[in-house]
PDB file of C-alpha atoms and ligand atoms in Angstrom:
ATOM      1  CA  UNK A 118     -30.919 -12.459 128.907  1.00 48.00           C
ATOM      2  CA  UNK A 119     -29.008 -11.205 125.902  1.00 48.00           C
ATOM      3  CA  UNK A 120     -27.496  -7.935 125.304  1.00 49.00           C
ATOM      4  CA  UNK A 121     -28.489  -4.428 124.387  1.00 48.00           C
ATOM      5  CA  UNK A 122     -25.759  -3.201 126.085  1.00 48.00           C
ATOM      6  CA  UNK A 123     -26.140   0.743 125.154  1.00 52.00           C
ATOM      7  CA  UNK A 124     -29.730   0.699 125.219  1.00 48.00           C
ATOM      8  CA  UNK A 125     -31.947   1.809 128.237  1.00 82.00           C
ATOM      9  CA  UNK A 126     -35.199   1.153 126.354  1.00 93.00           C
ATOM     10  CA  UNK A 127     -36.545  -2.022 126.283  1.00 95.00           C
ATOM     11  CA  UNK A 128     -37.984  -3.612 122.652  1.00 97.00           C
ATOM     12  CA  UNK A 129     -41.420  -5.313 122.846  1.00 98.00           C
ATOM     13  CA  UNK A 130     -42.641  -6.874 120.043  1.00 98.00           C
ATOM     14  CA  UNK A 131     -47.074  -7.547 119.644  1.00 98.00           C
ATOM     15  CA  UNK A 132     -48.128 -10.304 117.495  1.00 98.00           C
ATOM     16  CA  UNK A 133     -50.427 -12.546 116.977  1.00 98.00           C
ATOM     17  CA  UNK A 134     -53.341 -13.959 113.610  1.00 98.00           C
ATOM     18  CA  UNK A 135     -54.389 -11.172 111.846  1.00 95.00           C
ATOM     19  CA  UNK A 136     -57.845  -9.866 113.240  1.00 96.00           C
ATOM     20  CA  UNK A 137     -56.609 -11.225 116.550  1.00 98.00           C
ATOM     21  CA  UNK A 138     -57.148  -7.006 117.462  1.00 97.00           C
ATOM     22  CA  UNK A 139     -52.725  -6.251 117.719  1.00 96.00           C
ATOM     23  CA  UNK A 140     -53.377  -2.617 115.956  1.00 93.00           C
ATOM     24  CA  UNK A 141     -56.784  -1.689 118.146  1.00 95.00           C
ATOM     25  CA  UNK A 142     -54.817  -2.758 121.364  1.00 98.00           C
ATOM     26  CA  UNK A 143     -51.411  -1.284 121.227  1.00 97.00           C
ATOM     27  CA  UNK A 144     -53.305   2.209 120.225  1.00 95.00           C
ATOM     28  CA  UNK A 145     -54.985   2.074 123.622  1.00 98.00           C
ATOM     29  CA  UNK A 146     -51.774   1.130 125.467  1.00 98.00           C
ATOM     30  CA  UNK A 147     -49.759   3.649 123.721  1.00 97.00           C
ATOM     31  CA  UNK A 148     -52.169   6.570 125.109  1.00 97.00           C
ATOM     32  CA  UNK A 149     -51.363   5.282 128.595  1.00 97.00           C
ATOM     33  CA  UNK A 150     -47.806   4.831 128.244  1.00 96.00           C
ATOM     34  CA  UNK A 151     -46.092   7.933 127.343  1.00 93.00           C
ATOM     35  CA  UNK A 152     -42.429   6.189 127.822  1.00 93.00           C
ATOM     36  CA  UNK A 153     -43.885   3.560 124.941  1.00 96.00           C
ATOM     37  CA  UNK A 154     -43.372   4.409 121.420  1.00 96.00           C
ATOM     38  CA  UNK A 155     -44.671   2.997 118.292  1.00 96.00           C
ATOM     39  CA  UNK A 156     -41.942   2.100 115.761  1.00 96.00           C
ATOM     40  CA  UNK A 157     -43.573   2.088 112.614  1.00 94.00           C
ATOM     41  CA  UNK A 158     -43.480  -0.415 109.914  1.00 94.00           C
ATOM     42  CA  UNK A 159     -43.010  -0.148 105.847  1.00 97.00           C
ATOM     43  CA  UNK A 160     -45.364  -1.727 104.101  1.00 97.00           C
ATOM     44  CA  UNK A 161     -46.177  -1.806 100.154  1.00 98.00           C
ATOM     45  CA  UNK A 162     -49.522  -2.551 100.571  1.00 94.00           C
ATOM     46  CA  UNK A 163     -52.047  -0.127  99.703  1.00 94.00           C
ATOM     47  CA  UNK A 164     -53.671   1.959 103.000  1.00 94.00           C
ATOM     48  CA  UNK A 165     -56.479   0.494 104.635  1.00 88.00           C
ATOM     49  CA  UNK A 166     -59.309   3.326 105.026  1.00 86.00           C
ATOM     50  CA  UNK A 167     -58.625   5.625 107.684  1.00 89.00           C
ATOM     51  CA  UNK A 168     -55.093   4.207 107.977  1.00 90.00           C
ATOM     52  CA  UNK A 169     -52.496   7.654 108.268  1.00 92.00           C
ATOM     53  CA  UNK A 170     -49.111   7.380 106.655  1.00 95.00           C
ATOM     54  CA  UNK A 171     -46.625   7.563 108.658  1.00 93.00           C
ATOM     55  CA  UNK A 172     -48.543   6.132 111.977  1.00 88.00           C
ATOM     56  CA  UNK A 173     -50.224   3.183 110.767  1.00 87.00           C
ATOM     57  CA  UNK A 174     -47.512   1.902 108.396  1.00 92.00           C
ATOM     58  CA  UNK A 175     -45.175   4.342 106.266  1.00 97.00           C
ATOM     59  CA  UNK A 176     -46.617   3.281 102.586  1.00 98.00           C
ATOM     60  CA  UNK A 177     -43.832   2.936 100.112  1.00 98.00           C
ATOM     61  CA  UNK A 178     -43.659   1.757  96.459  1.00 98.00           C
ATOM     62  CA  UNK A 179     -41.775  -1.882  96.186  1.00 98.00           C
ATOM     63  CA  UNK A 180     -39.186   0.316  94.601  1.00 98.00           C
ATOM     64  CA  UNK A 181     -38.869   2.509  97.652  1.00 98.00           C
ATOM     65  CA  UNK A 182     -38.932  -0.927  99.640  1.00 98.00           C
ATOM     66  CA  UNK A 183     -36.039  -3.081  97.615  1.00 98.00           C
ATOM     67  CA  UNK A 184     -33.711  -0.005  98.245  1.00 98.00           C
ATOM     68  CA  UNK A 185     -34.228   0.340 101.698  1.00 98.00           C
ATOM     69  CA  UNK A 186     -34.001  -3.818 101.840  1.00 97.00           C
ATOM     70  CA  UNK A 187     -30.383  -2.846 100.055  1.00 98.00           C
ATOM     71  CA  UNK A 188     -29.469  -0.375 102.391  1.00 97.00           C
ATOM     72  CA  UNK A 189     -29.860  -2.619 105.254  1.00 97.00           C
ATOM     73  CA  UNK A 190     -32.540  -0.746 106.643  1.00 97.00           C
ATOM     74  CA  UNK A 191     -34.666  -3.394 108.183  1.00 97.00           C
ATOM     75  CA  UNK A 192     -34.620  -5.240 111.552  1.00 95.00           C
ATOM     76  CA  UNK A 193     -36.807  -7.928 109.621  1.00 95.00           C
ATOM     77  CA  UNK A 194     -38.832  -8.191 106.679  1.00 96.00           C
ATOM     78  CA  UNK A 195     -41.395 -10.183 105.234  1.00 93.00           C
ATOM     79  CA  UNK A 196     -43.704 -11.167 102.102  1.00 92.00           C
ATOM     80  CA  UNK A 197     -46.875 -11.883 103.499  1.00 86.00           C
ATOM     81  CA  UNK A 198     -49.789 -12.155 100.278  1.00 80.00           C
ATOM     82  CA  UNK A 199     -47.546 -10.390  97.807  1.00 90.00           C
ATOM     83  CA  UNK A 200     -47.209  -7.235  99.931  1.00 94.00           C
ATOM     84  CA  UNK A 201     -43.863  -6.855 101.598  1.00 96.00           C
ATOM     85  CA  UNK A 202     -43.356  -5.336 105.511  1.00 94.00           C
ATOM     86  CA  UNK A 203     -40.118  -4.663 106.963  1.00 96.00           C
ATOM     87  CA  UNK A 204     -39.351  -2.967 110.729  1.00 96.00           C
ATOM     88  CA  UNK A 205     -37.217   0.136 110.499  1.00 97.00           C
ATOM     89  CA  UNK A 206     -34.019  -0.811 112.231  1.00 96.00           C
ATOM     90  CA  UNK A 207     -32.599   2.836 112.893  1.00 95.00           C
ATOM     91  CA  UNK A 208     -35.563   4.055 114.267  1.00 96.00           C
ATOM     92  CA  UNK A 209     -35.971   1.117 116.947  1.00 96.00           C
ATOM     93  CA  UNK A 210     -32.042   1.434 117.927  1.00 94.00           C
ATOM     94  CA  UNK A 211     -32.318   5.236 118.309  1.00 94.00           C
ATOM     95  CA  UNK A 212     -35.080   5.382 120.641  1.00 94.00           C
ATOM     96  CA  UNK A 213     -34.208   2.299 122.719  1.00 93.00           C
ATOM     97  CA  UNK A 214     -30.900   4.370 122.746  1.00 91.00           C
ATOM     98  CA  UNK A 215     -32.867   7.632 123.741  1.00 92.00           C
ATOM     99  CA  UNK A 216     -34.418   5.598 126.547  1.00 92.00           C
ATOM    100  CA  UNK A 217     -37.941   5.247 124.976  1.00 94.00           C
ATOM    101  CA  UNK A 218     -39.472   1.526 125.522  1.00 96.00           C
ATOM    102  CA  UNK A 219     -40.407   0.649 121.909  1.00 97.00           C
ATOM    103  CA  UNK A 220     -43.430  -1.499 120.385  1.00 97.00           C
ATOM    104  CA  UNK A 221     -43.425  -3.194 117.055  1.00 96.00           C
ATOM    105  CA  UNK A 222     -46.273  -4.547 116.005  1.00 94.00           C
ATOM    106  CA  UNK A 223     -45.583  -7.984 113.657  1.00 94.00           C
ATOM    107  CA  UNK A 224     -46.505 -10.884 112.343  1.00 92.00           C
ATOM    108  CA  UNK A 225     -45.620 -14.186 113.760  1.00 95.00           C
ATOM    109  CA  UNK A 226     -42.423 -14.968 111.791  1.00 93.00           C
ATOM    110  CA  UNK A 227     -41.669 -11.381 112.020  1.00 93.00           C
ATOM    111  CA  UNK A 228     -41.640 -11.770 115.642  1.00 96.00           C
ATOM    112  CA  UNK A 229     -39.568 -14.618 116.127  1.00 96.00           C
ATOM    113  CA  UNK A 230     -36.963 -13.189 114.197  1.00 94.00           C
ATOM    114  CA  UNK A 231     -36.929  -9.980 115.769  1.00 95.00           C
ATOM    115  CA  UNK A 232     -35.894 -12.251 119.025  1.00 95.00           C
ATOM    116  CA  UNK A 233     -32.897 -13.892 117.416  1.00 94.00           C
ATOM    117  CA  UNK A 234     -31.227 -10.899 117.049  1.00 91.00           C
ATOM    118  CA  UNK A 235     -32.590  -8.697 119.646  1.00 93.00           C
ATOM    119  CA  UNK A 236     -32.894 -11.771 122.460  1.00 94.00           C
ATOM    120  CA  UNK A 237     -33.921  -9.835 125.695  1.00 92.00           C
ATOM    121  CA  UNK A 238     -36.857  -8.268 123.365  1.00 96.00           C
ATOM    122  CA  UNK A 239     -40.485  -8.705 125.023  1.00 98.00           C
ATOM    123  CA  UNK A 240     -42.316 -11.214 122.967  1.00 98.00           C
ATOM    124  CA  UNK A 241     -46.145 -10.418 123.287  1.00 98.00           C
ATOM    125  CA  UNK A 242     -48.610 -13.268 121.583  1.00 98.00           C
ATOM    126  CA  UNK A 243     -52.004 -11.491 121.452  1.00 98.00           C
ATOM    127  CA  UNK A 244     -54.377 -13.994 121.287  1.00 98.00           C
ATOM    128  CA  UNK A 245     -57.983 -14.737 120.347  1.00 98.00           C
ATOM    129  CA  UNK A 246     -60.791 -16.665 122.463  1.00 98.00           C
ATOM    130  CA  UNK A 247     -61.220 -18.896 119.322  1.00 98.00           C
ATOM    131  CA  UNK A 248     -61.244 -19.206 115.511  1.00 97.00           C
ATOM    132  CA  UNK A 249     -64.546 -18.056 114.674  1.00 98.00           C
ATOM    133  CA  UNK A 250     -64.371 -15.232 116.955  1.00 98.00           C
ATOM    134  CA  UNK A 251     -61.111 -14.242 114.680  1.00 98.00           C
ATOM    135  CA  UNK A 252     -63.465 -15.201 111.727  1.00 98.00           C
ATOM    136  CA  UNK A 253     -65.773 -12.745 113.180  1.00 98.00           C
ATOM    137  CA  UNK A 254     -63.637 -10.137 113.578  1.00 98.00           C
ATOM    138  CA  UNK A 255     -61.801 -10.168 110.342  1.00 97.00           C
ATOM    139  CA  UNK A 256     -65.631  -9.822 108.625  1.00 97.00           C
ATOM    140  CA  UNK A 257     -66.302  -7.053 111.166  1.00 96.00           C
ATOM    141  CA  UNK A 258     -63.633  -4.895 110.111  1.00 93.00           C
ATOM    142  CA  UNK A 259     -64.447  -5.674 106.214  1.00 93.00           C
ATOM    143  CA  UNK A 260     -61.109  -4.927 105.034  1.00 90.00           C
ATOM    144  CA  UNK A 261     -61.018  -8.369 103.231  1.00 92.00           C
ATOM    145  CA  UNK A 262     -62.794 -10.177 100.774  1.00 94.00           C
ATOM    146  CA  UNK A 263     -63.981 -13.797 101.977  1.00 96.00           C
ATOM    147  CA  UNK A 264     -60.947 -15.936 100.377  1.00 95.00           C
ATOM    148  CA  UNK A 265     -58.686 -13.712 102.207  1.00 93.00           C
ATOM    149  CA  UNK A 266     -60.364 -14.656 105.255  1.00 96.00           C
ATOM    150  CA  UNK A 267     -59.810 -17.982 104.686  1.00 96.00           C
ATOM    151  CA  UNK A 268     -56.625 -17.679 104.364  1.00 95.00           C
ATOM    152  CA  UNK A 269     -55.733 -15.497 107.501  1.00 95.00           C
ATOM    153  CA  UNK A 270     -58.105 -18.132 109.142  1.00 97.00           C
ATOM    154  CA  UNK A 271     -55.545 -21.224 107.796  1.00 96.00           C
ATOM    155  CA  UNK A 272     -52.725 -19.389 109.082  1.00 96.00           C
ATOM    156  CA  UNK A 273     -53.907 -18.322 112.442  1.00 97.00           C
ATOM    157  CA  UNK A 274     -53.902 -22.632 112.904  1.00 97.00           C
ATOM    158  CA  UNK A 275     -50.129 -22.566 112.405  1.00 96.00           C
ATOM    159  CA  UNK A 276     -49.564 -19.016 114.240  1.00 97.00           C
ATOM    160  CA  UNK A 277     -51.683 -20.445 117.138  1.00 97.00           C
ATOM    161  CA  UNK A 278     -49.411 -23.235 117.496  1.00 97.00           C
ATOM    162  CA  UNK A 279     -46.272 -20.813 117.765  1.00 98.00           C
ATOM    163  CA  UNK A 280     -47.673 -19.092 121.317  1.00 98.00           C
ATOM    164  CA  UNK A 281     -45.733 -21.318 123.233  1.00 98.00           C
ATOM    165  CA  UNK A 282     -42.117 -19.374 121.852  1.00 98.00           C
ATOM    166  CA  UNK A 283     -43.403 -16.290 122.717  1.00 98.00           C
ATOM    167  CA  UNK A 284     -42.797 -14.643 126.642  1.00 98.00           C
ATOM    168  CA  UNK A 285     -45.764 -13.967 127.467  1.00 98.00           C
ATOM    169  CA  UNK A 286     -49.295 -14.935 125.872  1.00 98.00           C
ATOM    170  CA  UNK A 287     -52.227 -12.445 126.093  1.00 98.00           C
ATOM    171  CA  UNK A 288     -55.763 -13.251 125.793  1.00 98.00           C
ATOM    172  CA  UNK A 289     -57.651 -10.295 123.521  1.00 98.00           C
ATOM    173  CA  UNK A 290     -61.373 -11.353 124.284  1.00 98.00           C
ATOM    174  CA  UNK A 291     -62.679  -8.162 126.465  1.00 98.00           C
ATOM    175  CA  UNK A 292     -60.513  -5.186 125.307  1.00 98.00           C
ATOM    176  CA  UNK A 293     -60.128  -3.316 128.211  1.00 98.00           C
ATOM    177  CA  UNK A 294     -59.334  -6.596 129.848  1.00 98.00           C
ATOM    178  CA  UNK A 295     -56.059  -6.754 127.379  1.00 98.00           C
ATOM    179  CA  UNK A 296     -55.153  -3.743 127.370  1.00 98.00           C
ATOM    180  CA  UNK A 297     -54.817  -3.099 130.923  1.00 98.00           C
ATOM    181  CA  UNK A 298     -53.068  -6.806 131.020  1.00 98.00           C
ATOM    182  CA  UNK A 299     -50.534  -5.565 128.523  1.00 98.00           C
ATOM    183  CA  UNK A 300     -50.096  -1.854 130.314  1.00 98.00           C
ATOM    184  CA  UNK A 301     -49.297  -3.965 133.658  1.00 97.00           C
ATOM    185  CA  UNK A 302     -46.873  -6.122 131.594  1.00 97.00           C
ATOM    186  CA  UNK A 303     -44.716  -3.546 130.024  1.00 97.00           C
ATOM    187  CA  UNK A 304     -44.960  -1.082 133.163  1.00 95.00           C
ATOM    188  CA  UNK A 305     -43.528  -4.535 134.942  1.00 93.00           C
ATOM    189  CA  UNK A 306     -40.713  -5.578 132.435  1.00 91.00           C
ATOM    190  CA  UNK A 307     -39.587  -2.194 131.781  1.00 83.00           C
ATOM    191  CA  UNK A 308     -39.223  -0.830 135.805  1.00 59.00           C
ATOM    192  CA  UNK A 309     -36.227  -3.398 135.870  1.00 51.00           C
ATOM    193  CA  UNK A 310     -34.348  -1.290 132.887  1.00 52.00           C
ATOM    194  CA  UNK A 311     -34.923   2.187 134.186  1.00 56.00           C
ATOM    195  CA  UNK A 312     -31.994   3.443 134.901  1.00 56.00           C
ATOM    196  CA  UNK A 313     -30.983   5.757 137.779  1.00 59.00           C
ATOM    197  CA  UNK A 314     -30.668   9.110 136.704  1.00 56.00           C
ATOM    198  CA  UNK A 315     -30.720   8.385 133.259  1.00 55.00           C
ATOM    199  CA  UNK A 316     -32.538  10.467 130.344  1.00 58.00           C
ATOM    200  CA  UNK A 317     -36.236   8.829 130.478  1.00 68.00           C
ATOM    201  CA  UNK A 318     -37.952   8.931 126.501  1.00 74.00           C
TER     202      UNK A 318
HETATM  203  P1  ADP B 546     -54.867  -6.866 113.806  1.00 81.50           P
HETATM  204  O1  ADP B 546     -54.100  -5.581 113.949  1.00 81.50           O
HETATM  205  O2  ADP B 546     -54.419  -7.912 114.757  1.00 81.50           O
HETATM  206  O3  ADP B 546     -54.968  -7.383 112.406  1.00 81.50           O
HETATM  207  P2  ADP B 546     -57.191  -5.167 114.339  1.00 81.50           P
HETATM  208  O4  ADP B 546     -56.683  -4.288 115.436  1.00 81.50           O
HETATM  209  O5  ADP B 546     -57.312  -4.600 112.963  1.00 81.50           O
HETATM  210  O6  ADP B 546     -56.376  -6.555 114.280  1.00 81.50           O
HETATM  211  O7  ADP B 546     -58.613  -5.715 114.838  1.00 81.50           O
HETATM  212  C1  ADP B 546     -59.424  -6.534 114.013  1.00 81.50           C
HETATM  213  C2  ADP B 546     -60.890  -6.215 114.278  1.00 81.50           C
HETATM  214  O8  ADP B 546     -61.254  -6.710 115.566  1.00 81.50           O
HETATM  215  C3  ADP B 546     -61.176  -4.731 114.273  1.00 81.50           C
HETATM  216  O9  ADP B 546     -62.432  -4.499 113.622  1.00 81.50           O
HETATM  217  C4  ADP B 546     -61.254  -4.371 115.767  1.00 81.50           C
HETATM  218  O10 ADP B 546     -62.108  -3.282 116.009  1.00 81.50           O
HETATM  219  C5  ADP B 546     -61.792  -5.656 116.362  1.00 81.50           C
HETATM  220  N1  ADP B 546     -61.361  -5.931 117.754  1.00 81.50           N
HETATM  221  C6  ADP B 546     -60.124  -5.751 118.294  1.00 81.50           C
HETATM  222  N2  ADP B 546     -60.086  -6.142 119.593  1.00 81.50           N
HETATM  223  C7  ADP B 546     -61.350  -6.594 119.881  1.00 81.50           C
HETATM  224  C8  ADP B 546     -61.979  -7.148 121.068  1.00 81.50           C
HETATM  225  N3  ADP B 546     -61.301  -7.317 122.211  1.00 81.50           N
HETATM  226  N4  ADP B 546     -63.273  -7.511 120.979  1.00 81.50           N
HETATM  227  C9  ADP B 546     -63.962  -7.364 119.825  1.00 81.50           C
HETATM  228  N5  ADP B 546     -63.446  -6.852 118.671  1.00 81.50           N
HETATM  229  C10 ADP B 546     -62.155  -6.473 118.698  1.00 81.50           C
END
């Protein structure tokens, strides 16, 4: 295991293809996790309808974004289709430091980098039952027009192939089936960390 050695919280990061359902489950497993919270991600793509600044994503200008990148500010960051994402560094290290468990929710590369320089992070890949039920769900939530699909579709082939670096793989076909999977996981990897006495999140 590697070292957090003034943290009590424990970092576990979701991925998985886009449309694979990452968002949808970690909002169910926050409600049942009070100890869990969501560390939220800057993005300068434009809100999805419905999406809440601030808990979704915080929504900043590429401006906003370069300066942060400057400042050091992110954990990790990313251009994925000409919209960057970046995970706010002080915000993880203060509540793993406060004793709160955190979730990140990323993309693949994201992840993977995430566990170079945090290695005892919790590595989730959230995976789908197959291709076309991705397909499916990435036209269900019509948030993308059909080349993007294709796209997301081209890259969940490479993501798919990445499960194996990941800790633990987790099979998103019934929800309820993954979330409660996931709530057993984290209640499991984080029991280990508690510590005695300590200041819970
Ligand atoms: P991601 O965050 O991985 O891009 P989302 O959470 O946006 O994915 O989910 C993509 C779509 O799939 C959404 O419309 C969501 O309601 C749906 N979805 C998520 N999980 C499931 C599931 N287990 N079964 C069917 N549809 C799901």
């Amino acid at each position: 295991m590697g070292s957090q050695p003034d943290c009590k919280g424990r970092l576990f990061v979701v991925s998985g293809p886009s449309g694979v359902g990452k968002g949808t489950v970690v909002a169910e497993v926050l409600k049942r996790l009070p100890n869990l919270k969501r560390a939220v991600t800057y993005t300068t793509r434009q809100p999805r309808q419905g999406e809440v600044q601030g808990k979704d994503y915080r929504f900043v200008t590429r401006e906003e974004f370069e300066r942060l990148k400057e400042q050091g500010a992110f954990l990790e960051w990313a251009e994925v289709y000409g919209n960057f994402y970046g995970s706010p560094k002080h915000e993880v290290e203060q509540l793993l430091s406060r004793g709160c468990d955190v979730v990140l929710v990323l993309d693949v590369q994201g992840a993977l980098s995430v566990k170079q320089q945090i290695p005892d992070s919790v590595l989730i890949f959230l995976e789908p039952p197959s291709l076309d039920e991705l397909k499916r769900r990435l036209e269900a939530r019509g948030t993308d027009p059909p080349e993007v699909i294709e796209r997301r579709i081209a890259k969940a082939q490479w993501e798919m192939g990445q499960a194996c670096k990941f800790d633990h793989i987790v099979l998103n076909d019934e929800l309820e089936d993954a979330v409660s999977q996931l709530v057993k996981l984290i209640q499991e990897t984080t029991t280990a960390q508690t510590v005695e006495g300590g200041e819970r999140c």
